[in-house]
Structure formats: structure tokens, C-alpha cells
Amino acid sequence: MRDELLRVLESYDTQNIHIGTIGSHSALNILKGAKDEGFGTVCICRERERKVYESFGVADRFIIVKDYRDLLEERIQGKLREMNTILIPHGSFNAYIGKFNELLVPIFGNRELMVWETDREKQREWLIRAGVKMPKKYSVPEEIEGLAIVKFPGAKGGKGYFIVSDAEEFYRISERMVKTGLITREDVMKAEIQEYILGTNIYFSFFYSPVYGRIELIAVDRRYESTADALGKVPAKEQIKGEIDPTYTVIGNFPVVLRESLLVQAFEAAENVVKVSKEIAYPGMVGAFCIESIFDENAQMYVFEISARIVAGTNVGIPSSPYSYILFGENMYMGRRIARELKLAVEKDMLGELIY
Ligand code: AMP
Ligand code: AMP
């Protein structure tokens, strides 16, 4: 596959590259970043979303599809190759497409790591090997001790997750959620039950640059979730009466600046995660990744997830986050950082090292 991709890349006119992505998730971020760095842009979207990308003027070209999966159609792939397109994957690539082995268009990043990301078992193995502290995992509901969070497969943005404190509650709440249609029975079978860490959520968006050979912290955010962030508005007695359970559907993100002494834990985690990534999926991390963590009352960092691509939380860093500003002394954000790396790689004839 890589050889074929490199052949495609060789056929490209590198002075006329288009940066392309699917119109959702962090496409405004990616496409604006590409334009800021002087690239042409192409947005692959459904008719319904077109108006958003048109209104912001970030897309030079549109490829309209009925379904995001149509990206895999040879006709669409051919068009993208004709435009010398490099695709930037984001959460919608995972959520709506999943398998990339039929995609013969160069992608910035490491496809294999994106597969590790979507498989919870593999993800856990990666993080354990990196030696980061993680929440405990319960193999069956009967093992639950204390508060636990129940999660479902895939990048669903926290949809349908819920909290329980024992097996009985697990079965009762999942039954109720299946009945309301929030989750399916299959989801319940595949659920992952994790120790619930009481603390503050911090999502670190890093960038591994093959051109500079370094890890960069670009932005930090937290999520705004429905209904977890709404519960404080309802008195506890009503929560109990109404059997209201918090769920974690992501609605938006807030920027965060961390207490500075805590950055050490984040950098150590990032270094270890990158080191292990080289062992599990050579050449390892390329470009954007996110370490998703919770800090408890002792300011101990627990990593509960990793994403091997741009996350939507980086949208809070447009046009700049304190961290990217300190590093670059100019407005820099993840979409632009990606395009900058591609631009530098074209100049240094290193493009092949960014495409996997
Ligand atoms: P959407 O097209 O908005 O449904 O997003 C595509 C995928 O990315 C879904 O799985 C979402 O849950 C996820 N996603 C979108 N925006 C965010 C965000 N701000 N934070 C985390 N995940 C997100
Ligand atoms: P995820 O889809 O894994 O990114 O998680 C979605 C939401 O669930 C985030 O707001 C997390 O804070 C929350 N969450 C996930 N895992 C845990 C955990 N082990 N303890 C506490 N909260 C968690």
C-alpha cells in the first residue's frame, strides 16, 4: 500500500498541491490553515454542509457526495489525485469511513496508528506500554468497585456514556438507554467499563514534526458535554426523582491553560506515547495527536484515551493558543501547523516521510 501511495505522490505536481478533507469536525481549521500557508483546498462534503464551508470561504473546490463513505469511490479518488490532493484525516474519517485500505490518496499521518486508535484494546496496549497512568478497566460489570464509566465503541463523541457504581446499576441503566434508543444492545455487549476518575478533563493537542524531529504542544482544551455539564443547573433532589443520568455527548470545547507545573506530566506522556508508536506502527506518530486526560485532586494525570490525528478540540486554538504562540511567535493553530509541515516538507523534498 505504501509503495502505491508513494507512486501516487511521485506523480503529483508538488508546486500545485491541494489540501483536502471531509467537510465536518475540524475542516474549517484544516482548510483555513491550508490557505494561510498558500495551498489550494478541496472540501468533500454533502450538499447539506456545503453552505457552511462556502460561507467561510475556505474551500477552493467542492466535491459533493451523498455519503461521506463515497470518498472511497474510485471516481472521487481519481478526482482527488488529479488535483494532487493530500488528505488530512479527522474524527469523521474514523466515525464514517473507518477502513482506509481502499483509499489510494495520500493521507498526512500514519493510517495504521489511526486503526490502533479506533480499537480500544489496542489503544490500551499502546498506553500501557508507554507507561502512562490509566483508569482501571473492569472486564465484567460484576467487577465494578466504586464509580465506573461505561463507554461504547468508536469515535462517538461520548454519546450514551453513563456512570454506575455496581453491576445491578449497569444492567438497569443500559436497559433504560436501549429502550430510549440512545444505545443498542450490541453497544452494551461491546461496552468498556472503566474506573471513573473524579477530576478535571484536559485534552492535550500535540504535533509530532518529522521535519523538525520534535514534539510540539499546540493547544489544550476541555469539552462541553450534554448532559454532564447541564446537571449542575438541576437540584440534586430533582435529579434523583427524575432518574437523570449524566451522558457525555460532546457539543463544544473550551480552551484551557494549565497550571504550568503540570505540563511536565503531559510532555512525559507525549514522549512515551511517541516512542511506543514507533514500535507498534513504524514510523510512528506523524503530525497531530491528542492525549486525553483527567487530573485528580492530587494533580495526578490519568490518560484515558489517545487520538492519532487532529481532534476537534484544536478548533479552540484558532488563530493561536498561548502554547503555539510561545513556540512560534506568530498565529499558529493545528490546521495551519499541518499545512506548514507539508510546505516545509515540499521545500526539503521530505513529503514521502509524512504520508503513510
Ligand atoms: P460529526 O460530523 O460532528 O458527527 O463528527 C464526526 C465525529 O467526530 C463524531 O464521531 C463526533 O462525535 C466527533 N466529534 C465531532 N466534534 C467533536 C468535538 N468537538 N470533540 C470530540 N469529538 C467530536
Ligand atoms: P471519550 O469519548 O473517551 O473521550 O470520553 C468522553 C467523556 O467521558 C469525557 O468527558 C471524559 O471526561 C469522560 N470520561 C472518559 N473516561 C473517563 C474516566 N475514566 N473517568 C472519568 N471520566 C471519563
Short mmCIF file of C-alpha atoms and ligand atoms in Angstrom, two decimals:
data_model
loop_
_atom_site.label_atom_id
_atom_site.label_comp_id
_atom_site.label_asym_id
_atom_site.label_seq_id
_atom_site.Cartn_x
_atom_site.Cartn_y
_atom_site.Cartn_z
CA MET A 1 0.00 0.00 0.00
CA ARG A 2 2.73 2.43 0.99
CA ASP A 3 4.61 1.79 -2.25
CA GLU A 4 1.46 2.50 -4.23
CA LEU A 5 0.87 5.69 -2.25
CA LEU A 6 4.42 6.81 -2.86
CA ARG A 7 3.91 6.20 -6.58
CA VAL A 8 0.81 8.41 -6.46
CA LEU A 9 2.79 11.03 -4.63
CA GLU A 10 5.58 10.84 -7.20
CA SER A 11 3.07 11.58 -9.95
CA TYR A 12 1.98 14.77 -8.13
CA ASP A 13 2.92 18.27 -9.15
CA THR A 14 4.24 19.35 -5.75
CA GLN A 15 4.01 23.01 -6.68
CA ASN A 16 0.27 22.63 -7.10
CA ILE A 17 -0.87 20.55 -4.13
CA HIS A 18 -4.42 20.74 -2.81
CA ILE A 19 -5.11 20.03 0.82
CA GLY A 20 -8.39 18.22 1.20
CA THR A 21 -10.65 16.96 3.90
CA ILE A 22 -14.20 15.91 4.66
CA GLY A 23 -16.48 18.84 5.47
CA SER A 24 -17.10 18.37 9.20
CA HIS A 25 -15.32 18.06 12.58
CA SER A 26 -12.25 20.32 12.11
CA ALA A 27 -12.48 21.08 8.40
CA LEU A 28 -12.66 24.85 8.91
CA ASN A 29 -9.46 24.59 10.96
CA ILE A 30 -7.70 22.41 8.37
CA LEU A 31 -8.82 24.29 5.26
CA LYS A 32 -8.15 27.74 6.71
CA GLY A 33 -4.72 26.53 7.84
CA ALA A 34 -4.01 25.27 4.32
CA LYS A 35 -4.99 28.62 2.81
CA ASP A 36 -2.87 30.52 5.36
CA GLU A 37 0.10 28.52 4.13
CA GLY A 38 -0.73 29.14 0.47
CA PHE A 39 -2.22 25.78 -0.56
CA GLY A 40 -5.29 25.24 -2.71
CA THR A 41 -8.11 23.48 -0.81
CA VAL A 42 -10.78 20.93 -1.56
CA CYS A 43 -13.73 20.12 0.65
CA ILE A 44 -15.53 16.80 0.27
CA CYS A 45 -18.98 17.23 1.75
CA ARG A 46 -22.68 16.59 1.43
CA GLU A 47 -24.94 19.21 -0.15
CA ARG A 48 -26.32 19.99 3.31
CA GLU A 49 -22.97 21.10 4.77
CA ARG A 50 -21.78 22.95 1.70
CA LYS A 51 -23.20 26.29 2.83
CA VAL A 52 -21.01 26.30 5.95
CA TYR A 53 -17.76 25.89 4.05
CA GLU A 54 -18.91 28.25 1.32
CA SER A 55 -19.86 30.92 3.81
CA PHE A 56 -16.39 30.91 5.39
CA GLY A 57 -14.66 30.91 2.00
CA VAL A 58 -12.16 28.22 2.97
CA ALA A 59 -12.71 25.81 0.09
CA ASP A 60 -11.44 26.48 -3.43
CA ARG A 61 -13.11 23.35 -4.74
CA PHE A 62 -16.00 21.22 -3.59
CA ILE A 63 -16.65 17.56 -4.23
CA ILE A 64 -20.22 16.87 -3.29
CA VAL A 65 -21.06 13.35 -2.11
CA LYS A 66 -24.28 11.71 -0.92
CA ASP A 67 -22.48 9.96 1.92
CA TYR A 68 -19.01 10.51 3.39
CA ARG A 69 -18.16 6.90 2.56
CA ASP A 70 -18.37 7.84 -1.12
CA LEU A 71 -14.86 9.16 -0.63
CA LEU A 72 -13.80 5.56 -1.25
CA GLU A 73 -15.38 5.52 -4.73
CA GLU A 74 -12.80 5.30 -7.48
CA ARG A 75 -14.41 8.25 -9.31
CA ILE A 76 -13.91 10.52 -6.28
CA GLN A 77 -10.43 9.22 -5.53
CA GLY A 78 -9.46 9.83 -9.16
CA LYS A 79 -10.64 13.45 -8.94
CA LEU A 80 -8.63 13.96 -5.78
CA ARG A 81 -5.48 12.51 -7.33
CA GLU A 82 -5.97 14.72 -10.39
CA MET A 83 -5.90 17.73 -8.08
CA ASN A 84 -2.70 16.49 -6.39
CA THR A 85 -4.63 16.19 -3.14
CA ILE A 86 -3.19 15.31 0.23
CA LEU A 87 -5.99 14.38 2.61
CA ILE A 88 -6.00 15.41 6.26
CA PRO A 89 -7.88 12.83 8.35
CA HIS A 90 -10.02 13.84 11.32
CA GLY A 91 -12.69 12.32 13.56
CA SER A 92 -15.21 11.92 10.75
CA PHE A 93 -12.78 9.70 8.84
CA ASN A 94 -12.88 7.33 11.82
CA ALA A 95 -16.58 7.72 12.53
CA TYR A 96 -17.94 7.49 8.98
CA ILE A 97 -15.32 5.65 6.94
CA GLY A 98 -13.17 3.57 9.29
CA LYS A 99 -11.17 1.47 6.86
CA PHE A 100 -8.55 3.22 4.82
CA ASN A 101 -7.03 0.34 2.87
CA GLU A 102 -9.17 1.17 -0.15
CA LEU A 103 -8.11 4.80 -0.10
CA LEU A 104 -5.34 5.30 -2.62
CA VAL A 105 -4.94 9.01 -1.99
CA PRO A 106 -2.03 10.23 0.16
CA ILE A 107 -3.04 10.97 3.74
CA PHE A 108 -0.92 13.14 6.02
CA GLY A 109 -0.24 10.95 9.03
CA ASN A 110 0.04 7.29 9.91
CA ARG A 111 -3.04 5.28 8.87
CA GLU A 112 -2.01 2.30 10.90
CA LEU A 113 -1.97 4.30 14.12
CA MET A 114 -5.46 5.53 13.32
CA VAL A 115 -6.51 1.89 13.34
CA TRP A 116 -4.85 1.45 16.76
CA GLU A 117 -6.81 4.46 17.91
CA THR A 118 -10.20 3.03 16.96
CA ASP A 119 -9.61 -0.28 18.72
CA ARG A 120 -9.94 0.15 22.49
CA GLU A 121 -7.85 -2.95 23.26
CA LYS A 122 -5.01 -1.82 21.03
CA GLN A 123 -5.23 1.68 22.40
CA ARG A 124 -4.93 0.37 25.96
CA GLU A 125 -1.94 -1.76 24.99
CA TRP A 126 -0.25 1.28 23.45
CA LEU A 127 -0.84 3.40 26.55
CA ILE A 128 0.22 0.65 28.96
CA ARG A 129 3.44 0.12 27.02
CA ALA A 130 4.01 3.88 27.21
CA GLY A 131 3.84 3.55 31.00
CA VAL A 132 1.21 6.26 31.49
CA LYS A 133 -1.18 6.07 34.42
CA MET A 134 -4.63 4.92 33.25
CA PRO A 135 -8.05 4.34 34.83
CA LYS A 136 -8.60 0.67 35.77
CA LYS A 137 -10.58 -1.46 33.34
CA TYR A 138 -13.33 -3.84 34.54
CA SER A 139 -13.79 -6.89 32.31
CA VAL A 140 -17.34 -7.61 33.53
CA PRO A 141 -19.92 -5.45 35.33
CA GLU A 142 -19.61 -7.70 38.41
CA GLU A 143 -16.04 -6.43 38.96
CA ILE A 144 -17.12 -2.80 39.38
CA GLU A 145 -15.85 -1.19 42.58
CA GLY A 146 -16.71 2.44 43.24
CA LEU A 147 -17.72 4.75 40.41
CA ALA A 148 -17.29 3.47 36.86
CA ILE A 149 -17.92 4.99 33.44
CA VAL A 150 -19.46 2.88 30.67
CA LYS A 151 -18.21 3.63 27.17
CA PHE A 152 -19.20 2.49 23.71
CA PRO A 153 -17.12 1.64 20.64
CA GLY A 154 -15.95 4.09 18.00
CA ALA A 155 -15.44 7.82 17.96
CA LYS A 156 -18.96 8.63 19.06
CA GLY A 157 -18.00 11.74 20.99
CA GLY A 158 -19.19 10.40 24.34
CA LYS A 159 -22.75 9.66 23.14
CA GLY A 160 -24.64 7.42 25.53
CA TYR A 161 -21.81 7.03 28.06
CA PHE A 162 -23.08 6.73 31.63
CA ILE A 163 -21.85 6.30 35.19
CA VAL A 164 -22.64 3.40 37.54
CA SER A 165 -21.43 2.11 40.87
CA ASP A 166 -22.28 -1.62 40.63
CA ALA A 167 -23.37 -4.38 38.25
CA GLU A 168 -27.07 -4.05 39.06
CA GLU A 169 -26.98 -0.39 38.09
CA PHE A 170 -25.06 -1.22 34.92
CA TYR A 171 -27.81 -3.58 33.73
CA ARG A 172 -30.64 -1.29 34.83
CA ILE A 173 -29.32 1.87 33.16
CA SER A 174 -28.19 0.15 29.98
CA GLU A 175 -31.65 -1.41 29.64
CA ARG A 176 -33.22 2.02 30.05
CA MET A 177 -30.85 3.53 27.46
CA VAL A 178 -31.51 0.77 24.95
CA LYS A 179 -35.26 1.40 25.38
CA THR A 180 -34.85 5.14 24.75
CA GLY A 181 -32.77 4.33 21.66
CA LEU A 182 -29.63 6.14 22.85
CA ILE A 183 -27.60 2.94 22.52
CA THR A 184 -28.17 -0.51 21.01
CA ARG A 185 -27.93 -3.96 22.62
CA GLU A 186 -24.82 -4.59 20.59
CA ASP A 187 -23.26 -1.45 22.08
CA VAL A 188 -23.93 -2.83 25.56
CA MET A 189 -22.17 -6.10 24.71
CA LYS A 190 -19.15 -4.20 23.47
CA ALA A 191 -19.12 -1.62 26.26
CA GLU A 192 -15.90 -0.83 28.04
CA ILE A 193 -16.24 -0.26 31.76
CA GLN A 194 -13.59 1.96 33.30
CA GLU A 195 -12.85 3.27 36.74
CA TYR A 196 -14.34 6.77 36.90
CA ILE A 197 -11.69 9.33 37.77
CA LEU A 198 -13.14 12.29 39.59
CA GLY A 199 -11.25 15.33 38.37
CA THR A 200 -10.83 17.86 35.59
CA ASN A 201 -10.64 16.87 31.96
CA ILE A 202 -7.71 18.10 29.99
CA TYR A 203 -7.12 17.33 26.31
CA PHE A 204 -3.59 17.99 25.10
CA SER A 205 -3.18 18.51 21.37
CA PHE A 206 0.36 17.77 20.32
CA PHE A 207 2.10 17.69 16.97
CA TYR A 208 4.97 15.40 16.12
CA SER A 209 7.07 17.03 13.42
CA PRO A 210 9.23 14.71 11.29
CA VAL A 211 10.73 17.83 9.66
CA TYR A 212 11.94 19.30 12.96
CA GLY A 213 12.14 15.93 14.75
CA ARG A 214 10.29 17.28 17.79
CA ILE A 215 7.08 17.16 19.79
CA GLU A 216 5.14 20.42 19.99
CA LEU A 217 2.26 21.35 22.27
CA ILE A 218 -0.17 23.28 20.10
CA ALA A 219 -3.35 23.72 22.16
CA VAL A 220 -5.22 22.48 25.22
CA ASP A 221 -8.96 22.23 25.65
CA ARG A 222 -11.78 20.66 27.60
CA ARG A 223 -15.17 19.57 26.38
CA TYR A 224 -18.65 21.00 26.86
CA GLU A 225 -20.92 17.99 27.19
CA SER A 226 -24.62 17.33 27.19
CA THR A 227 -25.91 16.42 29.71
CA ALA A 228 -22.96 16.17 32.11
CA ASP A 229 -22.42 19.94 32.02
CA ALA A 230 -26.13 20.65 32.46
CA LEU A 231 -26.67 18.74 35.67
CA GLY A 232 -25.36 21.47 37.95
CA LYS A 233 -28.44 23.50 36.95
CA VAL A 234 -30.82 20.90 38.33
CA PRO A 235 -31.17 20.44 42.11
CA ALA A 236 -29.94 17.03 43.36
CA LYS A 237 -33.38 16.06 44.67
CA GLU A 238 -34.85 16.51 41.18
CA GLN A 239 -32.02 14.51 39.66
CA ILE A 240 -32.86 11.63 41.98
CA LYS A 241 -36.64 11.92 41.46
CA GLY A 242 -36.32 12.13 37.68
CA GLU A 243 -33.65 9.39 37.49
CA ILE A 244 -31.50 11.77 35.45
CA ASP A 245 -28.20 10.21 34.36
CA PRO A 246 -25.39 12.34 33.01
CA THR A 247 -24.32 11.45 29.48
CA TYR A 248 -21.33 12.84 27.59
CA THR A 249 -22.40 13.89 24.10
CA VAL A 250 -19.84 16.47 23.05
CA ILE A 251 -21.36 19.78 21.98
CA GLY A 252 -18.34 22.06 22.00
CA ASN A 253 -14.95 22.80 23.55
CA PHE A 254 -13.31 25.40 25.76
CA PRO A 255 -9.67 26.49 25.68
CA VAL A 256 -7.62 25.68 28.78
CA VAL A 257 -4.32 26.99 30.06
CA LEU A 258 -2.74 24.62 32.51
CA ARG A 259 -1.11 25.25 35.82
CA GLU A 260 2.42 25.32 34.47
CA SER A 261 3.98 22.72 36.75
CA LEU A 262 1.53 20.14 35.37
CA LEU A 263 2.93 20.39 31.85
CA VAL A 264 5.78 18.06 32.83
CA GLN A 265 3.38 15.12 33.16
CA ALA A 266 1.88 15.92 29.76
CA PHE A 267 5.24 16.15 27.99
CA GLU A 268 6.45 12.92 29.59
CA ALA A 269 3.29 11.16 28.43
CA ALA A 270 3.68 12.58 24.92
CA GLU A 271 7.31 11.48 24.66
CA ASN A 272 6.49 7.96 25.79
CA VAL A 273 3.47 7.65 23.55
CA VAL A 274 5.54 8.76 20.54
CA LYS A 275 8.35 6.37 21.47
CA VAL A 276 5.98 3.38 21.64
CA SER A 277 4.19 4.46 18.44
CA LYS A 278 7.43 3.77 16.55
CA GLU A 279 7.47 0.21 17.90
CA ILE A 280 3.84 -0.62 17.18
CA ALA A 281 3.37 1.07 13.79
CA TYR A 282 6.57 2.18 12.13
CA PRO A 283 7.50 5.06 11.64
CA GLY A 284 5.15 6.01 14.45
CA MET A 285 3.38 9.26 15.06
CA VAL A 286 3.33 11.75 12.23
CA GLY A 287 1.59 15.08 12.77
CA ALA A 288 -1.32 15.80 15.10
CA PHE A 289 -2.25 13.68 18.09
CA CYS A 290 -4.18 14.20 21.28
CA ILE A 291 -3.68 12.85 24.78
CA GLU A 292 -6.97 12.86 26.66
CA SER A 293 -6.60 13.02 30.40
CA ILE A 294 -8.12 13.71 33.76
CA PHE A 295 -6.27 15.35 36.64
CA ASP A 296 -7.46 14.23 40.08
CA GLU A 297 -7.38 16.20 43.34
CA ASN A 298 -3.70 15.38 43.81
CA ALA A 299 -3.00 16.80 40.34
CA GLN A 300 -2.16 13.28 39.18
CA MET A 301 -2.69 12.86 35.44
CA TYR A 302 -4.65 9.81 34.20
CA VAL A 303 -4.68 9.19 30.46
CA PHE A 304 -7.95 7.63 29.31
CA GLU A 305 -7.64 7.94 25.56
CA ILE A 306 -5.38 8.86 22.67
CA SER A 307 -6.19 10.09 19.18
CA ALA A 308 -3.66 9.72 16.38
CA ARG A 309 -4.92 12.68 14.30
CA ILE A 310 -6.28 16.18 14.68
CA VAL A 311 -9.08 16.43 17.27
CA ALA A 312 -11.89 18.97 17.14
CA GLY A 313 -10.71 20.44 20.44
CA THR A 314 -7.91 22.15 18.48
CA ASN A 315 -10.58 24.40 16.98
CA VAL A 316 -10.31 26.46 20.17
CA GLY A 317 -6.73 27.34 19.18
CA ILE A 318 -7.63 29.30 16.03
CA PRO A 319 -5.85 31.64 15.28
CA SER A 320 -3.47 30.86 18.11
CA SER A 321 -3.28 29.29 21.55
CA PRO A 322 -0.91 30.54 24.26
CA TYR A 323 1.23 27.44 23.67
CA SER A 324 1.51 27.67 19.89
CA TYR A 325 2.16 31.40 20.22
CA ILE A 326 5.03 30.86 22.66
CA LEU A 327 6.50 28.24 20.34
CA PHE A 328 6.11 30.06 17.02
CA GLY A 329 5.79 33.76 17.92
CA GLU A 330 3.02 34.01 15.34
CA ASN A 331 -0.55 32.90 14.97
CA MET A 332 -0.32 29.15 14.73
CA TYR A 333 -3.07 26.54 15.11
CA MET A 334 -3.34 22.88 14.32
CA GLY A 335 -4.75 23.21 10.78
CA ARG A 336 -2.06 25.69 9.91
CA ARG A 337 0.62 23.64 11.65
CA ILE A 338 -0.28 20.67 9.47
CA ALA A 339 -0.07 22.78 6.31
CA ARG A 340 3.22 24.33 7.49
CA GLU A 341 4.71 20.86 7.88
CA LEU A 342 3.61 19.94 4.37
CA LYS A 343 5.04 23.17 2.99
CA LEU A 344 8.39 22.60 4.72
CA ALA A 345 8.41 19.01 3.52
CA VAL A 346 7.88 20.10 -0.10
CA GLU A 347 10.82 22.51 0.23
CA LYS A 348 13.05 19.86 1.78
CA ASP A 349 11.82 17.08 -0.51
CA MET A 350 10.55 15.10 2.50
CA LEU A 351 6.89 14.72 1.54
CA GLY A 352 7.20 10.92 1.38
CA GLU A 353 8.04 10.86 5.09
CA LEU A 354 4.70 12.39 6.04
CA ILE A 355 2.47 10.05 4.05
CA TYR A 356 1.64 6.59 5.38
P1 AMP B 1 -19.80 14.99 13.44
O1 AMP B 1 -19.68 15.05 11.96
O2 AMP B 1 -19.99 16.30 14.13
O3 AMP B 1 -20.80 13.97 13.91
O4 AMP B 1 -18.38 14.50 13.97
C1 AMP B 1 -17.69 13.40 13.47
C2 AMP B 1 -17.11 12.58 14.59
O5 AMP B 1 -16.22 13.36 15.35
C3 AMP B 1 -18.17 12.11 15.56
O6 AMP B 1 -17.81 10.84 15.99
C4 AMP B 1 -18.12 13.12 16.68
O7 AMP B 1 -18.51 12.57 17.90
C5 AMP B 1 -16.66 13.51 16.69
N1 AMP B 1 -16.56 14.92 17.09
C6 AMP B 1 -17.03 15.99 16.42
N2 AMP B 1 -16.77 17.13 17.07
C7 AMP B 1 -16.15 16.78 18.20
C8 AMP B 1 -15.61 17.51 19.31
N3 AMP B 1 -15.73 18.83 19.39
N4 AMP B 1 -14.99 16.80 20.29
C9 AMP B 1 -14.90 15.47 20.21
N5 AMP B 1 -15.38 14.72 19.21
C10 AMP B 1 -16.00 15.36 18.22
P1 AMP B 2 -14.11 9.81 25.46
O1 AMP B 2 -15.13 9.53 24.43
O2 AMP B 2 -13.37 8.60 25.90
O3 AMP B 2 -13.19 10.92 25.02
O4 AMP B 2 -14.83 10.35 26.76
C1 AMP B 2 -15.94 11.21 26.76
C2 AMP B 2 -16.18 11.81 28.13
O5 AMP B 2 -16.18 10.81 29.14
C3 AMP B 2 -15.10 12.80 28.54
O6 AMP B 2 -15.74 13.96 29.02
C4 AMP B 2 -14.40 12.18 29.66
O7 AMP B 2 -14.13 13.06 30.69
C5 AMP B 2 -15.35 11.20 30.22
N1 AMP B 2 -14.51 10.10 30.67
C6 AMP B 2 -13.98 9.15 29.88
N2 AMP B 2 -13.28 8.27 30.61
C7 AMP B 2 -13.37 8.68 31.91
C8 AMP B 2 -12.87 8.16 33.14
N3 AMP B 2 -12.16 7.05 33.17
N4 AMP B 2 -13.17 8.83 34.28
C9 AMP B 2 -13.91 9.98 34.23
N5 AMP B 2 -14.41 10.48 33.10
C10 AMP B 2 -14.15 9.86 31.94
#
